[in-house]
Amino acid sequence: MISHSGNVFVLSAPSGTGKSTLAKRLVQEVSDLDFSISFTTRAPRAGEVDGKDYFFVDNPTFDRMIETGGLVEWVEVYGHKYGTGKDWVMSHLATGRDILLDIETQGAKNVHAAIPDAVMIFLIPPSAEELSNRLRKRGRDPEAEIKVRLDYARHELCQFPAYDYLVVNDTLDRAYRDLESIVLATRLRRERMGRQAEQILQGF
Ligand code: 5GP
């Protein structure tokens, strides 16, 4: 079990649901919330920056990280490996800042096992048709990979009962407001605010 003082938010969604866009906006607009940059063996897409979107590494480097216990969790999906770096997560959690992990469902399950009070959020596309349109319209992945991603989407959607919050991304702004509300409300939970309330109480 990983001890921590900051909140851990886990955001999962089928590929193409708008998760990366929403996650980026969330860390930009909500204070004291940092994005966990994953390691991947996938090649960068146009516009992606190493060290910002992902740490892009080759297979031997990734495998070394697995062997040396450098990852909190890792998976192989769509023919590529993805993993959450342990050093960054541990050092951030120790400072008490909140962190946001944008990871798929298997990795999310593993994080939940290591951090049982991680706040689990699942983003759902408005419909299968809409997801298929979005994946094709963004034109980032080859058609064969889009098919793989759509197949995996069904599998991922079946995992929603493992999550605390479900947000439907019908419009980006509404989904953003829902996500922001979850983060802000979590920060006001009694177990987080109790010490401050005690101090105020002592003044009476
Ligand atoms: P993409 O190739 O579209 O950037 O990401 C594919 C999937 O991998 C997405 O669902 C994304 O959330 C997930 N992913 C990204 N980083 C990690 C990670 O570190 N661990 C796990 N388990 N999944 C990740």
JSON list of C-alpha atoms and ligand atoms in Angstrom, two decimals:
[
{"chain": "A", "resi": 1, "resn": "MET", "atom": "CA", "xyz": [0.00, 0.00, 0.00]},
{"chain": "A", "resi": 2, "resn": "ILE", "atom": "CA", "xyz": [1.33, 3.46, -0.91]},
{"chain": "A", "resi": 3, "resn": "SER", "atom": "CA", "xyz": [0.96, 6.08, 1.84]},
{"chain": "A", "resi": 4, "resn": "HIS", "atom": "CA", "xyz": [0.09, 9.61, 0.76]},
{"chain": "A", "resi": 5, "resn": "SER", "atom": "CA", "xyz": [-1.32, 12.89, 1.96]},
{"chain": "A", "resi": 6, "resn": "GLY", "atom": "CA", "xyz": [-2.47, 14.38, -1.36]},
{"chain": "A", "resi": 7, "resn": "ASN", "atom": "CA", "xyz": [-5.49, 13.08, -3.26]},
{"chain": "A", "resi": 8, "resn": "VAL", "atom": "CA", "xyz": [-4.97, 10.63, -6.09]},
{"chain": "A", "resi": 9, "resn": "PHE", "atom": "CA", "xyz": [-7.42, 11.01, -9.00]},
{"chain": "A", "resi": 10, "resn": "VAL", "atom": "CA", "xyz": [-7.54, 8.23, -11.56]},
{"chain": "A", "resi": 11, "resn": "LEU", "atom": "CA", "xyz": [-9.22, 9.06, -14.87]},
{"chain": "A", "resi": 12, "resn": "SER", "atom": "CA", "xyz": [-10.00, 6.25, -17.30]},
{"chain": "A", "resi": 13, "resn": "ALA", "atom": "CA", "xyz": [-11.94, 6.25, -20.55]},
{"chain": "A", "resi": 14, "resn": "PRO", "atom": "CA", "xyz": [-11.98, 4.44, -23.84]},
{"chain": "A", "resi": 15, "resn": "SER", "atom": "CA", "xyz": [-9.57, 5.95, -26.37]},
{"chain": "A", "resi": 16, "resn": "GLY", "atom": "CA", "xyz": [-11.20, 8.88, -28.21]},
{"chain": "A", "resi": 17, "resn": "THR", "atom": "CA", "xyz": [-13.53, 9.89, -25.37]},
{"chain": "A", "resi": 18, "resn": "GLY", "atom": "CA", "xyz": [-11.71, 13.20, -24.82]},
{"chain": "A", "resi": 19, "resn": "LYS", "atom": "CA", "xyz": [-9.84, 12.15, -21.73]},
{"chain": "A", "resi": 20, "resn": "SER", "atom": "CA", "xyz": [-6.47, 13.75, -22.57]},
{"chain": "A", "resi": 21, "resn": "THR", "atom": "CA", "xyz": [-8.08, 17.09, -23.49]},
{"chain": "A", "resi": 22, "resn": "LEU", "atom": "CA", "xyz": [-10.06, 17.13, -20.25]},
{"chain": "A", "resi": 23, "resn": "ALA", "atom": "CA", "xyz": [-7.12, 15.98, -18.13]},
{"chain": "A", "resi": 24, "resn": "LYS", "atom": "CA", "xyz": [-4.90, 18.74, -19.55]},
{"chain": "A", "resi": 25, "resn": "ARG", "atom": "CA", "xyz": [-7.55, 21.40, -18.92]},
{"chain": "A", "resi": 26, "resn": "LEU", "atom": "CA", "xyz": [-8.07, 20.13, -15.39]},
{"chain": "A", "resi": 27, "resn": "VAL", "atom": "CA", "xyz": [-4.40, 20.46, -14.38]},
{"chain": "A", "resi": 28, "resn": "GLN", "atom": "CA", "xyz": [-4.23, 23.88, -16.05]},
{"chain": "A", "resi": 29, "resn": "GLU", "atom": "CA", "xyz": [-7.30, 25.30, -14.35]},
{"chain": "A", "resi": 30, "resn": "VAL", "atom": "CA", "xyz": [-7.40, 23.59, -10.96]},
{"chain": "A", "resi": 31, "resn": "SER", "atom": "CA", "xyz": [-4.64, 24.66, -8.56]},
{"chain": "A", "resi": 32, "resn": "ASP", "atom": "CA", "xyz": [-2.32, 22.19, -6.80]},
{"chain": "A", "resi": 33, "resn": "LEU", "atom": "CA", "xyz": [-3.16, 19.36, -9.16]},
{"chain": "A", "resi": 34, "resn": "ASP", "atom": "CA", "xyz": [-0.36, 17.74, -11.17]},
{"chain": "A", "resi": 35, "resn": "PHE", "atom": "CA", "xyz": [-0.51, 15.39, -14.12]},
{"chain": "A", "resi": 36, "resn": "SER", "atom": "CA", "xyz": [1.41, 12.13, -13.94]},
{"chain": "A", "resi": 37, "resn": "ILE", "atom": "CA", "xyz": [3.37, 11.80, -17.18]},
{"chain": "A", "resi": 38, "resn": "SER", "atom": "CA", "xyz": [3.47, 8.13, -18.15]},
{"chain": "A", "resi": 39, "resn": "PHE", "atom": "CA", "xyz": [6.19, 6.18, -19.87]},
{"chain": "A", "resi": 40, "resn": "THR", "atom": "CA", "xyz": [5.31, 4.54, -23.16]},
{"chain": "A", "resi": 41, "resn": "THR", "atom": "CA", "xyz": [6.95, 2.56, -25.95]},
{"chain": "A", "resi": 42, "resn": "ARG", "atom": "CA", "xyz": [4.43, 4.02, -28.43]},
{"chain": "A", "resi": 43, "resn": "ALA", "atom": "CA", "xyz": [5.85, 6.45, -31.01]},
{"chain": "A", "resi": 44, "resn": "PRO", "atom": "CA", "xyz": [4.96, 10.12, -30.48]},
{"chain": "A", "resi": 45, "resn": "ARG", "atom": "CA", "xyz": [2.00, 11.40, -32.51]},
{"chain": "A", "resi": 46, "resn": "ALA", "atom": "CA", "xyz": [2.22, 14.70, -34.37]},
{"chain": "A", "resi": 47, "resn": "GLY", "atom": "CA", "xyz": [2.41, 17.50, -31.82]},
{"chain": "A", "resi": 48, "resn": "GLU", "atom": "CA", "xyz": [3.23, 15.28, -28.85]},
{"chain": "A", "resi": 49, "resn": "VAL", "atom": "CA", "xyz": [6.23, 16.37, -26.81]},
{"chain": "A", "resi": 50, "resn": "ASP", "atom": "CA", "xyz": [8.58, 14.05, -24.92]},
{"chain": "A", "resi": 51, "resn": "GLY", "atom": "CA", "xyz": [8.44, 14.81, -21.21]},
{"chain": "A", "resi": 52, "resn": "LYS", "atom": "CA", "xyz": [5.12, 16.65, -21.54]},
{"chain": "A", "resi": 53, "resn": "ASP", "atom": "CA", "xyz": [2.62, 14.20, -23.05]},
{"chain": "A", "resi": 54, "resn": "TYR", "atom": "CA", "xyz": [4.63, 11.06, -22.28]},
{"chain": "A", "resi": 55, "resn": "PHE", "atom": "CA", "xyz": [8.17, 9.97, -21.69]},
{"chain": "A", "resi": 56, "resn": "PHE", "atom": "CA", "xyz": [8.75, 8.10, -24.95]},
{"chain": "A", "resi": 57, "resn": "VAL", "atom": "CA", "xyz": [11.16, 5.22, -24.37]},
{"chain": "A", "resi": 58, "resn": "ASP", "atom": "CA", "xyz": [12.25, 2.12, -26.27]},
{"chain": "A", "resi": 59, "resn": "ASN", "atom": "CA", "xyz": [11.35, -1.43, -25.26]},
{"chain": "A", "resi": 60, "resn": "PRO", "atom": "CA", "xyz": [14.65, -2.29, -23.49]},
{"chain": "A", "resi": 61, "resn": "THR", "atom": "CA", "xyz": [14.42, 0.90, -21.39]},
{"chain": "A", "resi": 62, "resn": "PHE", "atom": "CA", "xyz": [10.81, 0.13, -20.45]},
{"chain": "A", "resi": 63, "resn": "ASP", "atom": "CA", "xyz": [11.67, -3.48, -19.58]},
{"chain": "A", "resi": 64, "resn": "ARG", "atom": "CA", "xyz": [14.52, -2.28, -17.37]},
{"chain": "A", "resi": 65, "resn": "MET", "atom": "CA", "xyz": [12.08, -0.06, -15.48]},
{"chain": "A", "resi": 66, "resn": "ILE", "atom": "CA", "xyz": [9.80, -3.07, -14.91]},
{"chain": "A", "resi": 67, "resn": "GLU", "atom": "CA", "xyz": [12.71, -5.19, -13.67]},
{"chain": "A", "resi": 68, "resn": "THR", "atom": "CA", "xyz": [14.03, -2.53, -11.30]},
{"chain": "A", "resi": 69, "resn": "GLY", "atom": "CA", "xyz": [10.58, -1.79, -9.83]},
{"chain": "A", "resi": 70, "resn": "GLY", "atom": "CA", "xyz": [10.49, 1.71, -11.31]},
{"chain": "A", "resi": 71, "resn": "LEU", "atom": "CA", "xyz": [6.79, 1.58, -12.20]},
{"chain": "A", "resi": 72, "resn": "VAL", "atom": "CA", "xyz": [3.71, 1.77, -9.94]},
{"chain": "A", "resi": 73, "resn": "GLU", "atom": "CA", "xyz": [1.78, -0.13, -12.61]},
{"chain": "A", "resi": 74, "resn": "TRP", "atom": "CA", "xyz": [2.16, -0.93, -16.28]},
{"chain": "A", "resi": 75, "resn": "VAL", "atom": "CA", "xyz": [0.16, -2.58, -19.06]},
{"chain": "A", "resi": 76, "resn": "GLU", "atom": "CA", "xyz": [0.50, -3.59, -22.67]},
{"chain": "A", "resi": 77, "resn": "VAL", "atom": "CA", "xyz": [-2.38, -2.34, -24.81]},
{"chain": "A", "resi": 78, "resn": "TYR", "atom": "CA", "xyz": [-2.76, -1.65, -28.54]},
{"chain": "A", "resi": 79, "resn": "GLY", "atom": "CA", "xyz": [0.64, -3.33, -29.00]},
{"chain": "A", "resi": 80, "resn": "HIS", "atom": "CA", "xyz": [2.48, -0.78, -26.83]},
{"chain": "A", "resi": 81, "resn": "LYS", "atom": "CA", "xyz": [3.56, -0.62, -23.21]},
{"chain": "A", "resi": 82, "resn": "TYR", "atom": "CA", "xyz": [2.40, 2.13, -20.88]},
{"chain": "A", "resi": 83, "resn": "GLY", "atom": "CA", "xyz": [3.40, 2.66, -17.26]},
{"chain": "A", "resi": 84, "resn": "THR", "atom": "CA", "xyz": [3.27, 5.08, -14.34]},
{"chain": "A", "resi": 85, "resn": "GLY", "atom": "CA", "xyz": [6.67, 6.10, -12.95]},
{"chain": "A", "resi": 86, "resn": "LYS", "atom": "CA", "xyz": [7.11, 5.35, -9.27]},
{"chain": "A", "resi": 87, "resn": "ASP", "atom": "CA", "xyz": [9.64, 8.10, -8.38]},
{"chain": "A", "resi": 88, "resn": "TRP", "atom": "CA", "xyz": [7.43, 10.92, -9.56]},
{"chain": "A", "resi": 89, "resn": "VAL", "atom": "CA", "xyz": [4.27, 9.57, -7.90]},
{"chain": "A", "resi": 90, "resn": "MET", "atom": "CA", "xyz": [6.00, 8.95, -4.58]},
{"chain": "A", "resi": 91, "resn": "SER", "atom": "CA", "xyz": [7.74, 12.33, -4.46]},
{"chain": "A", "resi": 92, "resn": "HIS", "atom": "CA", "xyz": [4.56, 14.21, -5.38]},
{"chain": "A", "resi": 93, "resn": "LEU", "atom": "CA", "xyz": [2.40, 12.38, -2.91]},
{"chain": "A", "resi": 94, "resn": "ALA", "atom": "CA", "xyz": [4.91, 13.10, -0.17]},
{"chain": "A", "resi": 95, "resn": "THR", "atom": "CA", "xyz": [4.52, 16.86, -0.78]},
{"chain": "A", "resi": 96, "resn": "GLY", "atom": "CA", "xyz": [0.75, 16.64, -0.23]},
{"chain": "A", "resi": 97, "resn": "ARG", "atom": "CA", "xyz": [-0.14, 17.85, -3.73]},
{"chain": "A", "resi": 98, "resn": "ASP", "atom": "CA", "xyz": [-2.95, 16.14, -5.64]},
{"chain": "A", "resi": 99, "resn": "ILE", "atom": "CA", "xyz": [-2.15, 14.05, -8.68]},
{"chain": "A", "resi": 100, "resn": "LEU", "atom": "CA", "xyz": [-4.10, 13.00, -11.75]},
{"chain": "A", "resi": 101, "resn": "LEU", "atom": "CA", "xyz": [-3.41, 9.73, -13.54]},
{"chain": "A", "resi": 102, "resn": "ASP", "atom": "CA", "xyz": [-4.78, 9.28, -17.07]},
{"chain": "A", "resi": 103, "resn": "ILE", "atom": "CA", "xyz": [-4.61, 5.50, -17.39]},
{"chain": "A", "resi": 104, "resn": "GLU", "atom": "CA", "xyz": [-6.62, 2.63, -18.83]},
{"chain": "A", "resi": 105, "resn": "THR", "atom": "CA", "xyz": [-8.78, 0.30, -16.75]},
{"chain": "A", "resi": 106, "resn": "GLN", "atom": "CA", "xyz": [-6.32, -2.50, -15.92]},
{"chain": "A", "resi": 107, "resn": "GLY", "atom": "CA", "xyz": [-3.71, -0.04, -14.67]},
{"chain": "A", "resi": 108, "resn": "ALA", "atom": "CA", "xyz": [-6.45, 1.81, -12.77]},
{"chain": "A", "resi": 109, "resn": "LYS", "atom": "CA", "xyz": [-7.38, -1.41, -10.98]},
{"chain": "A", "resi": 110, "resn": "ASN", "atom": "CA", "xyz": [-3.77, -1.91, -9.93]},
{"chain": "A", "resi": 111, "resn": "VAL", "atom": "CA", "xyz": [-3.48, 1.66, -8.67]},
{"chain": "A", "resi": 112, "resn": "HIS", "atom": "CA", "xyz": [-6.69, 1.21, -6.70]},
{"chain": "A", "resi": 113, "resn": "ALA", "atom": "CA", "xyz": [-5.23, -1.91, -5.06]},
{"chain": "A", "resi": 114, "resn": "ALA", "atom": "CA", "xyz": [-2.08, 0.04, -4.05]},
{"chain": "A", "resi": 115, "resn": "ILE", "atom": "CA", "xyz": [-3.99, 3.21, -3.07]},
{"chain": "A", "resi": 116, "resn": "PRO", "atom": "CA", "xyz": [-7.49, 2.17, -1.91]},
{"chain": "A", "resi": 117, "resn": "ASP", "atom": "CA", "xyz": [-8.74, 5.74, -1.39]},
{"chain": "A", "resi": 118, "resn": "ALA", "atom": "CA", "xyz": [-7.73, 6.88, -4.87]},
{"chain": "A", "resi": 119, "resn": "VAL", "atom": "CA", "xyz": [-10.71, 8.66, -6.43]},
{"chain": "A", "resi": 120, "resn": "MET", "atom": "CA", "xyz": [-11.74, 6.62, -9.45]},
{"chain": "A", "resi": 121, "resn": "ILE", "atom": "CA", "xyz": [-13.38, 8.53, -12.31]},
{"chain": "A", "resi": 122, "resn": "PHE", "atom": "CA", "xyz": [-14.64, 6.98, -15.52]},
{"chain": "A", "resi": 123, "resn": "LEU", "atom": "CA", "xyz": [-15.37, 9.06, -18.59]},
{"chain": "A", "resi": 124, "resn": "ILE", "atom": "CA", "xyz": [-18.01, 7.62, -20.91]},
{"chain": "A", "resi": 125, "resn": "PRO", "atom": "CA", "xyz": [-18.58, 8.53, -24.58]},
{"chain": "A", "resi": 126, "resn": "PRO", "atom": "CA", "xyz": [-22.19, 9.60, -25.35]},
{"chain": "A", "resi": 127, "resn": "SER", "atom": "CA", "xyz": [-22.65, 6.60, -27.71]},
{"chain": "A", "resi": 128, "resn": "ALA", "atom": "CA", "xyz": [-20.74, 3.91, -29.61]},
{"chain": "A", "resi": 129, "resn": "GLU", "atom": "CA", "xyz": [-21.41, 5.76, -32.86]},
{"chain": "A", "resi": 130, "resn": "GLU", "atom": "CA", "xyz": [-20.07, 9.03, -31.52]},
{"chain": "A", "resi": 131, "resn": "LEU", "atom": "CA", "xyz": [-16.89, 7.33, -30.27]},
{"chain": "A", "resi": 132, "resn": "SER", "atom": "CA", "xyz": [-16.31, 5.69, -33.63]},
{"chain": "A", "resi": 133, "resn": "ASN", "atom": "CA", "xyz": [-16.80, 9.07, -35.39]},
{"chain": "A", "resi": 134, "resn": "ARG", "atom": "CA", "xyz": [-14.42, 10.84, -33.01]},
{"chain": "A", "resi": 135, "resn": "LEU", "atom": "CA", "xyz": [-11.67, 8.23, -33.43]},
{"chain": "A", "resi": 136, "resn": "ARG", "atom": "CA", "xyz": [-11.88, 8.46, -37.22]},
{"chain": "A", "resi": 137, "resn": "LYS", "atom": "CA", "xyz": [-12.25, 12.23, -37.33]},
{"chain": "A", "resi": 138, "resn": "ARG", "atom": "CA", "xyz": [-9.15, 12.92, -35.27]},
{"chain": "A", "resi": 139, "resn": "GLY", "atom": "CA", "xyz": [-7.21, 10.91, -37.90]},
{"chain": "A", "resi": 140, "resn": "ARG", "atom": "CA", "xyz": [-4.35, 10.16, -35.52]},
{"chain": "A", "resi": 141, "resn": "ASP", "atom": "CA", "xyz": [-4.27, 6.39, -35.71]},
{"chain": "A", "resi": 142, "resn": "PRO", "atom": "CA", "xyz": [-4.21, 3.95, -38.65]},
{"chain": "A", "resi": 143, "resn": "GLU", "atom": "CA", "xyz": [-7.57, 2.25, -39.43]},
{"chain": "A", "resi": 144, "resn": "ALA", "atom": "CA", "xyz": [-6.37, -1.12, -38.08]},
{"chain": "A", "resi": 145, "resn": "GLU", "atom": "CA", "xyz": [-5.49, 0.48, -34.76]},
{"chain": "A", "resi": 146, "resn": "ILE", "atom": "CA", "xyz": [-8.85, 2.31, -34.63]},
{"chain": "A", "resi": 147, "resn": "LYS", "atom": "CA", "xyz": [-10.58, -1.09, -34.87]},
{"chain": "A", "resi": 148, "resn": "VAL", "atom": "CA", "xyz": [-8.45, -2.42, -32.00]},
{"chain": "A", "resi": 149, "resn": "ARG", "atom": "CA", "xyz": [-9.28, 0.68, -29.94]},
{"chain": "A", "resi": 150, "resn": "LEU", "atom": "CA", "xyz": [-13.04, 0.28, -30.60]},
{"chain": "A", "resi": 151, "resn": "ASP", "atom": "CA", "xyz": [-12.93, -3.39, -29.57]},
{"chain": "A", "resi": 152, "resn": "TYR", "atom": "CA", "xyz": [-11.04, -2.47, -26.42]},
{"chain": "A", "resi": 153, "resn": "ALA", "atom": "CA", "xyz": [-13.55, 0.34, -25.71]},
{"chain": "A", "resi": 154, "resn": "ARG", "atom": "CA", "xyz": [-16.31, -2.21, -25.17]},
{"chain": "A", "resi": 155, "resn": "HIS", "atom": "CA", "xyz": [-14.12, -4.17, -22.77]},
{"chain": "A", "resi": 156, "resn": "GLU", "atom": "CA", "xyz": [-13.18, -0.96, -20.92]},
{"chain": "A", "resi": 157, "resn": "LEU", "atom": "CA", "xyz": [-16.78, 0.25, -20.63]},
{"chain": "A", "resi": 158, "resn": "CYS", "atom": "CA", "xyz": [-17.70, -3.01, -18.89]},
{"chain": "A", "resi": 159, "resn": "GLN", "atom": "CA", "xyz": [-15.31, -1.97, -16.08]},
{"chain": "A", "resi": 160, "resn": "PHE", "atom": "CA", "xyz": [-17.39, 1.05, -15.00]},
{"chain": "A", "resi": 161, "resn": "PRO", "atom": "CA", "xyz": [-18.70, -0.59, -11.77]},
{"chain": "A", "resi": 162, "resn": "ALA", "atom": "CA", "xyz": [-15.14, -0.38, -10.36]},
{"chain": "A", "resi": 163, "resn": "TYR", "atom": "CA", "xyz": [-15.26, 3.46, -10.47]},
{"chain": "A", "resi": 164, "resn": "ASP", "atom": "CA", "xyz": [-16.60, 6.00, -7.97]},
{"chain": "A", "resi": 165, "resn": "TYR", "atom": "CA", "xyz": [-17.73, 8.60, -10.49]},
{"chain": "A", "resi": 166, "resn": "LEU", "atom": "CA", "xyz": [-19.11, 8.30, -14.02]},
{"chain": "A", "resi": 167, "resn": "VAL", "atom": "CA", "xyz": [-18.99, 11.32, -16.31]},
{"chain": "A", "resi": 168, "resn": "VAL", "atom": "CA", "xyz": [-20.58, 11.29, -19.77]},
{"chain": "A", "resi": 169, "resn": "ASN", "atom": "CA", "xyz": [-18.63, 13.40, -22.23]},
{"chain": "A", "resi": 170, "resn": "ASP", "atom": "CA", "xyz": [-21.49, 14.68, -24.39]},
{"chain": "A", "resi": 171, "resn": "THR", "atom": "CA", "xyz": [-20.19, 18.23, -24.43]},
{"chain": "A", "resi": 172, "resn": "LEU", "atom": "CA", "xyz": [-16.63, 19.02, -23.40]},
{"chain": "A", "resi": 173, "resn": "ASP", "atom": "CA", "xyz": [-17.55, 21.97, -21.18]},
{"chain": "A", "resi": 174, "resn": "ARG", "atom": "CA", "xyz": [-20.15, 20.07, -19.22]},
{"chain": "A", "resi": 175, "resn": "ALA", "atom": "CA", "xyz": [-17.83, 17.08, -18.74]},
{"chain": "A", "resi": 176, "resn": "TYR", "atom": "CA", "xyz": [-15.10, 19.49, -17.63]},
{"chain": "A", "resi": 177, "resn": "ARG", "atom": "CA", "xyz": [-17.39, 21.06, -15.03]},
{"chain": "A", "resi": 178, "resn": "ASP", "atom": "CA", "xyz": [-18.32, 17.60, -13.74]},
{"chain": "A", "resi": 179, "resn": "LEU", "atom": "CA", "xyz": [-14.65, 16.62, -13.37]},
{"chain": "A", "resi": 180, "resn": "GLU", "atom": "CA", "xyz": [-13.76, 19.88, -11.68]},
{"chain": "A", "resi": 181, "resn": "SER", "atom": "CA", "xyz": [-16.66, 19.40, -9.24]},
{"chain": "A", "resi": 182, "resn": "ILE", "atom": "CA", "xyz": [-15.38, 15.94, -8.32]},
{"chain": "A", "resi": 183, "resn": "VAL", "atom": "CA", "xyz": [-11.89, 17.27, -7.58]},
{"chain": "A", "resi": 184, "resn": "LEU", "atom": "CA", "xyz": [-13.16, 20.23, -5.56]},
{"chain": "A", "resi": 185, "resn": "ALA", "atom": "CA", "xyz": [-15.72, 18.18, -3.62]},
{"chain": "A", "resi": 186, "resn": "THR", "atom": "CA", "xyz": [-13.09, 15.55, -2.77]},
{"chain": "A", "resi": 187, "resn": "ARG", "atom": "CA", "xyz": [-10.93, 18.26, -1.23]},
{"chain": "A", "resi": 188, "resn": "LEU", "atom": "CA", "xyz": [-13.81, 19.19, 1.08]},
{"chain": "A", "resi": 189, "resn": "ARG", "atom": "CA", "xyz": [-14.37, 15.69, 2.43]},
{"chain": "A", "resi": 190, "resn": "ARG", "atom": "CA", "xyz": [-14.44, 15.39, 6.23]},
{"chain": "A", "resi": 191, "resn": "GLU", "atom": "CA", "xyz": [-11.37, 13.19, 6.41]},
{"chain": "A", "resi": 192, "resn": "ARG", "atom": "CA", "xyz": [-9.41, 15.91, 4.54]},
{"chain": "A", "resi": 193, "resn": "MET", "atom": "CA", "xyz": [-10.93, 18.93, 6.32]},
{"chain": "A", "resi": 194, "resn": "GLY", "atom": "CA", "xyz": [-11.21, 17.44, 9.81]},
{"chain": "A", "resi": 195, "resn": "ARG", "atom": "CA", "xyz": [-7.97, 18.93, 11.17]},
{"chain": "A", "resi": 196, "resn": "GLN", "atom": "CA", "xyz": [-8.89, 22.44, 10.04]},
{"chain": "A", "resi": 197, "resn": "ALA", "atom": "CA", "xyz": [-12.38, 22.06, 11.55]},
{"chain": "A", "resi": 198, "resn": "GLU", "atom": "CA", "xyz": [-10.80, 20.89, 14.85]},
{"chain": "A", "resi": 199, "resn": "GLN", "atom": "CA", "xyz": [-8.56, 23.96, 14.94]},
{"chain": "A", "resi": 200, "resn": "ILE", "atom": "CA", "xyz": [-11.51, 26.29, 14.35]},
{"chain": "A", "resi": 201, "resn": "LEU", "atom": "CA", "xyz": [-13.48, 24.44, 17.03]},
{"chain": "A", "resi": 202, "resn": "GLN", "atom": "CA", "xyz": [-10.67, 24.94, 19.55]},
{"chain": "A", "resi": 203, "resn": "GLY", "atom": "CA", "xyz": [-11.11, 28.71, 19.19]},
{"chain": "A", "resi": 204, "resn": "PHE", "atom": "CA", "xyz": [-14.65, 28.52, 20.60]},
{"chain": "B", "resi": 1, "resn": "5GP", "atom": "P1", "xyz": [-2.81, 6.67, -26.11]},
{"chain": "B", "resi": 1, "resn": "5GP", "atom": "O1", "xyz": [-1.96, 5.78, -26.95]},
{"chain": "B", "resi": 1, "resn": "5GP", "atom": "O2", "xyz": [-4.12, 6.99, -26.79]},
{"chain": "B", "resi": 1, "resn": "5GP", "atom": "O3", "xyz": [-2.07, 7.91, -25.65]},
{"chain": "B", "resi": 1, "resn": "5GP", "atom": "O4", "xyz": [-3.17, 5.90, -24.77]},
{"chain": "B", "resi": 1, "resn": "5GP", "atom": "C1", "xyz": [-3.76, 4.64, -24.81]},
{"chain": "B", "resi": 1, "resn": "5GP", "atom": "C2", "xyz": [-4.32, 4.28, -23.44]},
{"chain": "B", "resi": 1, "resn": "5GP", "atom": "O5", "xyz": [-3.26, 4.07, -22.52]},
{"chain": "B", "resi": 1, "resn": "5GP", "atom": "C3", "xyz": [-5.21, 5.36, -22.84]},
{"chain": "B", "resi": 1, "resn": "5GP", "atom": "O6", "xyz": [-6.37, 4.74, -22.31]},
{"chain": "B", "resi": 1, "resn": "5GP", "atom": "C4", "xyz": [-4.37, 5.93, -21.73]},
{"chain": "B", "resi": 1, "resn": "5GP", "atom": "O7", "xyz": [-5.16, 6.41, -20.66]},
{"chain": "B", "resi": 1, "resn": "5GP", "atom": "C5", "xyz": [-3.59, 4.70, -21.31]},
{"chain": "B", "resi": 1, "resn": "5GP", "atom": "N1", "xyz": [-2.38, 5.03, -20.56]},
{"chain": "B", "resi": 1, "resn": "5GP", "atom": "C6", "xyz": [-1.55, 6.08, -20.72]},
{"chain": "B", "resi": 1, "resn": "5GP", "atom": "N2", "xyz": [-0.57, 6.03, -19.82]},
{"chain": "B", "resi": 1, "resn": "5GP", "atom": "C7", "xyz": [-0.78, 4.94, -19.06]},
{"chain": "B", "resi": 1, "resn": "5GP", "atom": "C8", "xyz": [-0.11, 4.35, -17.94]},
{"chain": "B", "resi": 1, "resn": "5GP", "atom": "O8", "xyz": [0.89, 4.83, -17.45]},
{"chain": "B", "resi": 1, "resn": "5GP", "atom": "N3", "xyz": [-0.64, 3.22, -17.43]},
{"chain": "B", "resi": 1, "resn": "5GP", "atom": "C9", "xyz": [-1.77, 2.65, -17.94]},
{"chain": "B", "resi": 1, "resn": "5GP", "atom": "N4", "xyz": [-2.21, 1.55, -17.33]},
{"chain": "B", "resi": 1, "resn": "5GP", "atom": "N5", "xyz": [-2.42, 3.16, -18.98]},
{"chain": "B", "resi": 1, "resn": "5GP", "atom": "C10", "xyz": [-1.93, 4.29, -19.54]}
]
